[in-house]
CSV table of C-alpha atoms in Angstrom, one decimal:
chain,number,residue,atom,x,y,z
A,16,MET,CA,-0.3,0.1,-0.1
A,17,THR,CA,1.5,3.6,-1.1
A,18,PHE,CA,0.6,6.3,1.9
A,19,THR,CA,1.5,10.2,1.4
A,20,TYR,CA,2.9,11.6,4.0
A,21,SER,CA,3.1,15.7,4.5
A,22,ALA,CA,4.9,18.2,2.6
A,23,ARG,CA,6.0,19.4,5.5
A,24,SER,CA,7.6,16.0,5.9
A,25,ARG,CA,9.1,16.1,3.1
A,26,ALA,CA,10.9,19.4,3.2
A,27,ILE,CA,12.8,18.6,5.3
A,28,GLU,CA,16.3,17.3,4.4
A,29,PRO,CA,18.2,14.3,5.9
A,30,PHE,CA,21.4,14.7,7.6
A,31,HIS,CA,24.0,14.1,4.6
A,32,VAL,CA,26.5,12.9,7.2
A,33,MET,CA,24.2,10.3,8.0
A,34,ALA,CA,24.7,8.1,5.3
A,35,LEU,CA,28.5,8.8,5.8
A,36,LEU,CA,28.3,7.7,9.7
A,37,GLN,CA,26.1,4.6,8.2
A,38,ARG,CA,29.0,3.4,6.5
A,39,ALA,CA,31.4,4.4,8.7
A,40,ASN,CA,29.7,2.4,10.9
A,41,GLU,CA,29.8,-0.8,8.5
A,42,LEU,CA,33.7,-0.3,7.8
A,43,GLU,CA,33.9,-0.5,12.1
A,44,ALA,CA,32.2,-2.8,11.7
A,45,ALA,CA,34.2,-4.8,9.8
A,46,GLY,CA,36.9,-4.6,11.6
A,47,ARG,CA,38.3,-1.0,9.8
A,48,ASP,CA,39.7,1.5,12.3
A,49,VAL,CA,37.2,4.2,12.0
A,50,ILE,CA,38.8,8.0,13.2
A,51,HIS,CA,35.1,9.9,13.7
A,52,LEU,CA,35.2,13.3,12.8
A,53,GLU,CA,32.4,13.9,11.9
A,54,ILE,CA,29.7,14.5,14.6
A,55,GLY,CA,29.5,17.4,17.4
A,56,GLU,CA,29.4,15.1,19.6
A,57,PRO,CA,32.7,15.7,22.9
A,58,ASP,CA,33.8,12.2,23.3
A,59,PHE,CA,35.0,13.3,26.7
A,60,ASN,CA,32.4,11.3,29.1
A,61,THR,CA,29.0,13.1,31.1
A,62,ALA,CA,31.9,14.8,34.9
A,63,GLU,CA,31.2,12.3,37.7
A,64,PRO,CA,29.4,14.6,39.7
A,65,ILE,CA,26.4,15.0,37.4
A,66,ILE,CA,26.3,11.3,37.4
A,67,GLN,CA,26.1,10.8,40.6
A,68,ALA,CA,23.6,13.6,41.6
A,69,GLY,CA,21.0,11.4,38.6
A,70,GLN,CA,21.2,8.6,40.3
A,71,ALA,CA,21.7,10.3,43.6
A,72,ALA,CA,17.4,11.5,42.4
A,73,LEU,CA,16.7,7.6,40.6
A,74,ALA,CA,16.8,6.1,44.2
A,75,SER,CA,15.6,8.7,45.7
A,76,GLY,CA,11.7,8.6,43.7
A,77,GLN,CA,12.3,12.1,41.6
A,78,THR,CA,10.8,10.1,38.5
A,79,ARG,CA,8.1,12.0,37.7
A,80,TYR,CA,7.0,15.3,35.3
A,81,THR,CA,8.4,18.6,36.6
A,82,ALA,CA,6.3,22.3,36.0
A,83,ALA,CA,6.9,22.6,31.9
A,84,ARG,CA,8.4,25.3,33.4
A,85,GLY,CA,11.1,23.1,34.8
A,86,LEU,CA,12.1,22.8,38.2
A,87,PRO,CA,12.4,25.8,40.4
A,88,ALA,CA,16.2,24.8,41.4
A,89,LEU,CA,17.8,24.6,37.8
A,90,ARG,CA,16.3,27.7,37.0
A,91,GLU,CA,17.8,29.8,40.1
A,92,ALA,CA,21.3,27.6,39.2
A,93,ILE,CA,21.0,28.4,35.6
A,94,ALA,CA,19.9,32.0,37.0
A,95,GLY,CA,22.6,32.2,39.0
A,96,PHE,CA,25.4,31.1,36.4
A,97,TYR,CA,24.8,34.7,34.0
A,98,ALA,CA,24.8,36.6,37.3
A,99,SER,CA,28.2,34.8,37.4
A,100,ARG,CA,29.2,33.9,34.5
A,101,TYR,CA,28.9,37.5,32.7
A,102,GLY,CA,27.1,39.7,35.8
A,103,LEU,CA,23.8,40.0,34.2
A,104,ASP,CA,20.5,39.6,36.8
A,105,ILE,CA,18.5,36.8,35.0
A,106,SER,CA,15.5,36.4,36.6
A,107,PRO,CA,14.6,31.9,36.9
A,108,GLU,CA,10.9,33.6,35.6
A,109,ARG,CA,12.0,34.2,32.5
A,110,ILE,CA,13.5,30.6,32.2
A,111,MET,CA,12.4,27.5,30.4
A,112,ILE,CA,14.2,24.5,31.1
A,113,THR,CA,13.7,22.6,27.9
A,114,PRO,CA,14.7,19.0,26.5
A,115,GLY,CA,17.2,19.9,24.6
A,116,GLY,CA,18.7,22.9,22.6
A,117,SER,CA,16.1,22.2,20.3
A,118,GLY,CA,13.2,21.4,22.4
A,119,ALA,CA,14.4,25.5,23.6
A,120,LEU,CA,14.0,26.0,19.5
A,121,LEU,CA,10.7,24.9,18.9
A,122,LEU,CA,8.8,27.2,21.5
A,123,THR,CA,10.7,30.0,20.3
A,124,SER,CA,10.0,28.8,16.0
A,125,ALA,CA,6.0,27.9,17.7
A,126,LEU,CA,6.0,31.4,19.2
A,127,LEU,CA,7.5,33.3,16.3
A,128,VAL,CA,6.3,33.1,12.8
A,129,ASP,CA,3.5,32.4,11.6
A,130,PRO,CA,2.7,30.2,7.8
A,131,GLY,CA,4.8,32.0,4.9
A,132,LYS,CA,6.6,33.7,7.3
A,133,HIS,CA,10.6,33.7,8.1
A,134,TRP,CA,14.0,34.8,10.0
A,135,LEU,CA,17.3,35.9,8.6
A,136,LEU,CA,20.0,33.1,8.7
A,137,ALA,CA,22.8,32.8,7.9
A,138,ASP,CA,24.7,30.1,5.7
A,139,PRO,CA,26.2,28.1,6.2
A,140,GLY,CA,24.7,27.4,9.4
A,141,TYR,CA,23.2,24.7,11.2
A,142,PRO,CA,20.7,23.0,8.9
A,143,CYS,CA,18.5,21.8,11.7
A,144,ASN,CA,17.3,25.4,12.9
A,145,ARG,CA,15.5,26.0,8.9
A,146,HIS,CA,13.9,22.1,9.4
A,147,PHE,CA,11.8,23.6,12.5
A,148,LEU,CA,11.3,27.0,11.0
A,149,ARG,CA,9.7,24.6,8.4
A,150,LEU,CA,7.9,21.8,10.9
A,151,VAL,CA,6.0,25.3,12.4
A,152,GLU,CA,4.9,26.3,8.8
A,153,GLY,CA,7.2,28.3,8.2
A,154,ASN,CA,10.9,29.3,6.3
A,155,ALA,CA,14.7,30.1,6.9
A,156,GLN,CA,15.5,33.6,4.2
A,157,LEU,CA,19.4,32.1,4.6
A,158,VAL,CA,21.5,34.9,3.2
A,159,PRO,CA,25.3,33.7,1.9
A,160,VAL,CA,27.9,34.8,4.0
A,161,GLY,CA,31.2,34.3,4.1
A,162,PRO,CA,34.4,35.0,5.8
A,163,GLU,CA,35.2,37.8,5.1
A,164,VAL,CA,32.3,38.7,7.3
A,165,ASN,CA,33.5,35.9,10.0
A,166,TYR,CA,30.8,34.3,8.9
A,167,GLN,CA,27.9,35.8,11.0
A,168,LEU,CA,25.2,37.6,9.9
A,169,THR,CA,24.7,41.5,10.1
A,170,ALA,CA,23.0,44.7,10.7
A,171,ASP,CA,24.2,45.4,7.1
A,172,LEU,CA,22.8,41.7,5.7
A,173,VAL,CA,19.9,42.0,8.0
A,174,ALA,CA,19.6,45.0,5.7
A,175,ARG,CA,19.4,44.7,2.8
A,176,TYR,CA,17.4,41.1,2.8
A,177,TRP,CA,14.7,42.2,5.1
A,178,ASP,CA,11.6,42.4,3.2
A,179,GLN,CA,8.2,42.3,4.6
A,180,ASP,CA,7.8,38.5,5.3
A,181,SER,CA,10.3,38.6,7.6
A,182,VAL,CA,10.2,38.8,11.8
A,183,GLY,CA,13.3,37.9,12.7
A,184,ALA,CA,17.0,36.9,12.7
A,185,LEU,CA,18.8,33.4,14.0
A,186,VAL,CA,21.9,34.2,15.1
A,187,ALA,CA,25.3,31.9,16.4
A,188,SER,CA,27.3,32.4,18.8
A,189,PRO,CA,29.9,30.5,18.6
A,190,ALA,CA,28.5,28.8,14.8
A,191,ASN,CA,28.4,26.1,13.8
A,192,PRO,CA,30.0,25.2,11.7
A,193,THR,CA,32.3,27.4,11.5
A,194,GLY,CA,33.5,27.9,15.7
A,195,THR,CA,33.2,32.1,14.7
A,196,VAL,CA,31.7,34.2,17.6
A,197,LEU,CA,30.2,37.3,17.1
A,198,SER,CA,31.4,39.8,19.4
A,199,ARG,CA,29.6,42.6,22.1
A,200,GLU,CA,29.2,45.3,19.1
A,201,GLU,CA,28.2,43.7,16.5
A,202,LEU,CA,25.2,41.5,18.6
A,203,ALA,CA,24.6,45.4,19.7
A,204,ASP,CA,24.2,46.4,16.6
A,205,LEU,CA,21.9,43.3,14.9
A,206,SER,CA,19.2,43.6,18.0
A,207,THR,CA,19.4,47.5,16.7
A,208,ALA,CA,18.6,46.8,13.4
A,209,LEU,CA,16.0,43.8,14.0
A,210,ARG,CA,14.0,47.0,17.1
A,211,GLU,CA,14.1,49.9,14.9
A,212,ARG,CA,12.1,47.1,12.1
A,213,GLY,CA,10.5,45.0,14.8
A,214,GLY,CA,11.8,42.3,14.8
A,215,HIS,CA,12.7,39.6,16.8
A,216,LEU,CA,16.7,38.9,17.8
A,217,VAL,CA,17.4,34.8,18.9
A,218,VAL,CA,21.0,33.9,19.5
A,219,ASP,CA,21.4,30.3,20.1
A,220,GLU,CA,24.0,30.3,23.1
A,221,ILE,CA,24.4,26.1,22.7
A,222,TYR,CA,28.9,26.5,22.0
A,223,HIS,CA,29.2,29.3,25.3
A,224,GLY,CA,31.8,28.5,27.7
A,225,LEU,CA,34.1,26.9,25.1
A,226,THR,CA,35.9,29.6,23.1
A,227,TYR,CA,39.2,29.7,23.3
A,228,GLY,CA,41.6,33.0,24.3
A,229,MET,CA,38.3,34.8,25.1
A,230,ASP,CA,34.9,34.8,26.6
A,231,ALA,CA,31.7,34.5,23.8
A,232,SER,CA,28.9,37.6,25.0
A,233,SER,CA,25.6,36.9,25.9
A,234,VAL,CA,23.6,38.6,23.7
A,235,LEU,CA,21.4,39.3,26.9
A,236,GLU,CA,24.4,42.1,28.0
A,237,VAL,CA,22.8,44.0,25.5
A,238,ASP,CA,19.4,43.2,24.3
A,239,ASN,CA,17.7,42.4,27.3
A,240,ASP,CA,14.0,41.6,25.0
A,241,ALA,CA,16.4,38.3,23.1
A,242,PHE,CA,15.6,35.0,23.3
A,243,VAL,CA,18.2,33.4,24.0
A,244,LEU,CA,18.6,29.3,23.4
A,245,ASN,CA,21.3,27.1,25.3
A,246,SER,CA,22.5,23.7,26.3
A,247,PHE,CA,23.5,21.4,28.4
A,248,SER,CA,25.2,19.5,25.9
A,249,LYS,CA,28.2,21.1,25.2
A,250,TYR,CA,30.2,23.0,27.1
A,251,PHE,CA,28.0,20.7,30.1
A,252,GLY,CA,28.4,17.3,28.5
A,253,MET,CA,25.5,16.0,28.9
A,254,THR,CA,24.5,15.3,25.6
A,255,GLY,CA,22.3,11.9,26.1
A,256,TRP,CA,19.9,13.4,29.0
A,257,ARG,CA,18.0,15.8,26.1
A,258,LEU,CA,19.0,18.8,28.5
A,259,GLY,CA,18.0,22.4,27.4
A,260,TRP,CA,17.0,25.7,28.4
A,261,LEU,CA,15.6,29.0,27.5
A,262,VAL,CA,15.5,32.8,28.0
A,263,ALA,CA,13.2,34.9,27.2
A,264,PRO,CA,11.2,37.7,27.6
A,265,GLU,CA,8.9,37.9,31.4
A,266,SER,CA,5.7,38.4,29.1
A,267,ALA,CA,6.8,36.1,26.8
A,268,ILE,CA,6.6,33.2,29.5
A,269,PRO,CA,2.8,32.3,29.3
A,270,GLU,CA,3.5,32.3,26.2
A,271,LEU,CA,5.8,29.7,26.2
A,272,GLU,CA,4.5,27.7,28.6
A,273,LYS,CA,1.5,27.2,27.8
A,274,LEU,CA,3.2,25.5,24.5
A,275,ALA,CA,5.5,23.3,26.1
A,276,GLN,CA,2.8,21.7,27.9
A,277,ASN,CA,1.6,20.9,24.4
A,278,ILE,CA,4.6,20.2,22.8
A,279,TYR,CA,6.5,17.9,25.3
A,280,ILE,CA,4.9,18.1,28.9
A,281,SER,CA,8.1,19.1,30.2
A,282,ALA,CA,12.0,18.2,29.5
A,283,PRO,CA,13.6,15.0,31.3
A,284,THR,CA,13.2,14.5,35.4
A,285,LEU,CA,15.8,12.5,36.0
A,286,SER,CA,18.6,14.7,33.5
A,287,GLN,CA,16.4,18.1,35.3
A,288,HIS,CA,17.9,16.6,39.1
A,289,ALA,CA,21.5,15.3,37.7
A,290,ALA,CA,21.7,19.4,35.8
A,291,LEU,CA,22.3,20.7,39.6
A,292,ALA,CA,25.3,19.6,39.7
A,293,CYS,CA,26.4,21.4,36.2
A,294,PHE,CA,27.0,24.4,38.5
A,295,GLU,CA,29.3,23.2,41.3
A,296,ALA,CA,32.8,24.5,41.7
A,297,ASP,CA,34.3,21.2,41.5
A,298,THR,CA,31.6,20.3,38.2
A,299,LEU,CA,32.2,23.2,37.1
A,300,ALA,CA,36.5,22.9,37.4
A,301,ILE,CA,36.1,19.8,34.7
A,302,PHE,CA,35.1,21.7,32.6
A,303,GLU,CA,37.7,23.9,32.2
A,304,GLN,CA,40.0,21.0,31.7
A,305,ARG,CA,38.0,20.0,29.0
A,306,ARG,CA,37.6,23.5,28.1
A,307,ALA,CA,42.0,23.7,27.9
A,308,GLU,CA,41.6,20.8,25.5
A,309,PHE,CA,39.4,21.4,23.3
A,310,ALA,CA,42.1,24.3,23.2
A,311,ARG,CA,45.6,22.4,22.2
A,312,ARG,CA,43.4,20.2,19.8
A,313,ARG,CA,42.5,23.4,17.8
A,314,ASP,CA,46.0,24.5,17.3
A,315,TYR,CA,47.0,21.4,16.5
A,316,LEU,CA,44.3,20.4,13.6
A,317,LEU,CA,44.1,24.3,12.6
A,318,PRO,CA,47.4,24.7,11.1
A,319,ALA,CA,48.0,21.3,10.2
A,320,LEU,CA,45.1,21.5,8.1
A,321,ARG,CA,46.3,24.6,6.7
A,322,ALA,CA,49.9,23.1,5.6
A,323,LEU,CA,48.5,20.4,3.7
A,324,GLY,CA,46.4,23.0,1.7
A,325,PHE,CA,42.9,23.4,3.1
A,326,LYS,CA,42.2,27.2,3.1
A,327,ILE,CA,40.7,27.3,6.9
A,328,GLU,CA,40.0,32.3,6.3
A,329,VAL,CA,39.1,32.7,9.3
A,330,GLU,CA,40.0,31.1,12.7
A,331,PRO,CA,37.3,29.8,15.3
A,332,GLN,CA,37.4,31.5,17.9
A,333,GLY,CA,34.7,28.5,19.8
A,334,ALA,CA,32.7,25.6,19.6
A,335,PHE,CA,34.6,22.4,18.1
A,336,TYR,CA,34.4,23.3,14.6
A,337,LEU,CA,37.2,24.3,11.6
A,338,TYR,CA,35.1,24.6,8.2
A,339,ALA,CA,37.5,24.4,5.8
A,340,ASP,CA,36.9,25.4,1.7
A,341,ILE,CA,38.5,22.1,-0.5
A,342,SER,CA,37.9,24.3,-3.8
A,343,GLY,CA,41.7,24.3,-4.2
A,344,PHE,CA,41.7,20.0,-4.3
A,345,GLY,CA,39.2,19.9,-7.1
A,346,GLY,CA,36.2,17.3,-7.3
A,347,ASP,CA,32.6,18.1,-5.2
A,348,ALA,CA,33.3,18.1,-1.5
A,349,PHE,CA,30.1,15.3,-0.1
A,350,ASP,CA,32.3,13.1,-2.4
A,351,PHE,CA,36.2,13.9,-0.8
A,352,CYS,CA,34.0,13.1,2.5
A,353,ARG,CA,33.2,9.2,1.1
A,354,HIS,CA,37.1,9.4,-0.8
A,355,ILE,CA,38.9,10.5,2.9
A,356,LEU,CA,36.3,7.2,4.6
A,357,GLU,CA,36.2,4.6,1.6
A,358,THR,CA,40.6,4.5,1.4
A,359,GLU,CA,41.6,6.3,4.3
A,360,TYR,CA,38.2,5.4,7.1
A,361,VAL,CA,38.2,9.3,8.8
A,362,ALA,CA,35.3,10.4,8.4
A,363,ILE,CA,34.6,14.7,8.0
A,364,THR,CA,30.9,16.1,7.2
A,365,PRO,CA,30.7,17.8,3.6
A,366,GLY,CA,28.8,20.9,3.3
A,367,ILE,CA,25.9,20.0,2.1
A,368,ASP,CA,25.0,20.1,5.8
A,369,PHE,CA,24.9,23.0,6.3
A,370,GLY,CA,22.8,24.9,3.8
A,371,ARG,CA,23.5,26.4,-0.4
A,372,SER,CA,25.5,28.4,-0.6
A,373,ARG,CA,28.9,27.7,-1.8
A,374,ALA,CA,28.4,24.3,0.8
A,375,GLY,CA,30.1,22.2,-2.4
A,376,GLN,CA,33.2,22.9,-1.9
A,377,HIS,CA,33.4,22.3,2.4
A,378,VAL,CA,34.3,19.9,4.7
A,379,ARG,CA,33.8,20.7,8.3
A,380,PHE,CA,36.2,18.6,10.7
A,381,ALA,CA,34.9,18.2,14.1
A,382,TYR,CA,38.1,17.8,17.0
A,383,THR,CA,36.4,15.9,19.3
A,384,GLN,CA,39.1,12.7,19.7
A,385,SER,CA,42.6,13.4,21.6
A,386,VAL,CA,45.4,15.2,20.2
A,387,PRO,CA,47.8,11.9,19.3
A,388,ARG,CA,44.2,10.7,17.5
A,389,LEU,CA,43.8,13.7,15.4
A,390,GLU,CA,47.8,13.1,15.4
A,391,GLN,CA,47.1,9.5,12.9
A,392,ALA,CA,44.0,11.4,10.8
A,393,VAL,CA,45.7,13.8,9.8
A,394,ALA,CA,48.3,11.3,8.7
A,395,ARG,CA,45.5,9.6,7.3
A,396,ILE,CA,43.7,12.4,5.5
A,397,ALA,CA,47.0,13.1,3.7
A,398,ARG,CA,47.8,10.0,2.4
A,399,GLY,CA,43.9,10.3,0.9
A,400,LEU,CA,44.7,13.5,-0.2
A,401,ALA,CA,47.3,12.6,-2.2
A,402,THR,CA,45.3,10.5,-4.0
A,403,TRP,CA,42.3,12.5,-4.8
A,404,GLN,CA,44.1,14.7,-6.3
A,405,ALA,CA,45.6,12.5,-8.7
A,406,GLN,CA,42.1,11.5,-9.5
A,407,HIS,CA,41.0,15.3,-9.4
A,408,ALA,CA,43.9,17.8,-11.2
A,409,ILE,CA,42.7,20.8,-12.1
């Protein structure tokens, strides 16, 4: 029997890297040693204090729903984190606990975007951003960005691409896949450009904490009405716990709470209790040690790839990605990724997963492996690059 599925579902694209991941898994099952540089997941296990807090919560029977906004104690802890990390006085009443950063994005999209309306998004950017907009019958206006603007939306680009169907802009700082960061001044300029047009500013701060040689500014330092998406997955290392948060204007909270009640009831209870341990001094020290390790990895991999001929014009200041231009090597990025995987057993992500702008000429490396493992990967990529260039001489 043939079924007809929604146009919405058909319009949402899969992650193209999943085909490569499936092949990588097949190669591993056949005994090959695959180095995974494709998935945006830290290689560290959840920190022990968080595990212990989760176990204690389970043992004490903390298995029922929480309120849709989340545990009051966790919202208060996050508010305290904003005070200590950014010097900001954020009321816990403005904080929604969500099932991952994705839950925060879904709530914000559903709240702010009517059918046929759109946000401006940088291209390249995280693919789920545009797909969530399609899910709520909105659209993404992809704005091509390159190294000349640090791969970020600017106030000038907002002015150029804004039209009658625009209702806001979503930016990420640090960004996936480029690792670039918006300065306090750039965030302020974006805020002004959107306020002048009656638009909302939504900022993905999921990679905050994972910056190197500097600390990222929160948009809440310059715009108290901005919507902020964040997550316990990256800096806090709780990927599988599926926990995030949203900071919103207080006037928006009743509407967001109503949406949360209907969409997912509440974020995972055990995860919320476990996350309380994230803000203890000893746990934060673990995260800072891991941040230093990511910095070492970046500082090895960036010059190593440039020495092989990968064009990385902007040094990433955050996250754990390098977005590299391979146009000098010839051929298509997806085919290049497949070649490196099949011949040298290193998995990387093709640019097509991140948008349309020169996607076929870019690949993303995630430095979520140890430095010795990255050294192995670079040696393999060098061999694979030689065979690729022999086939694609330009």
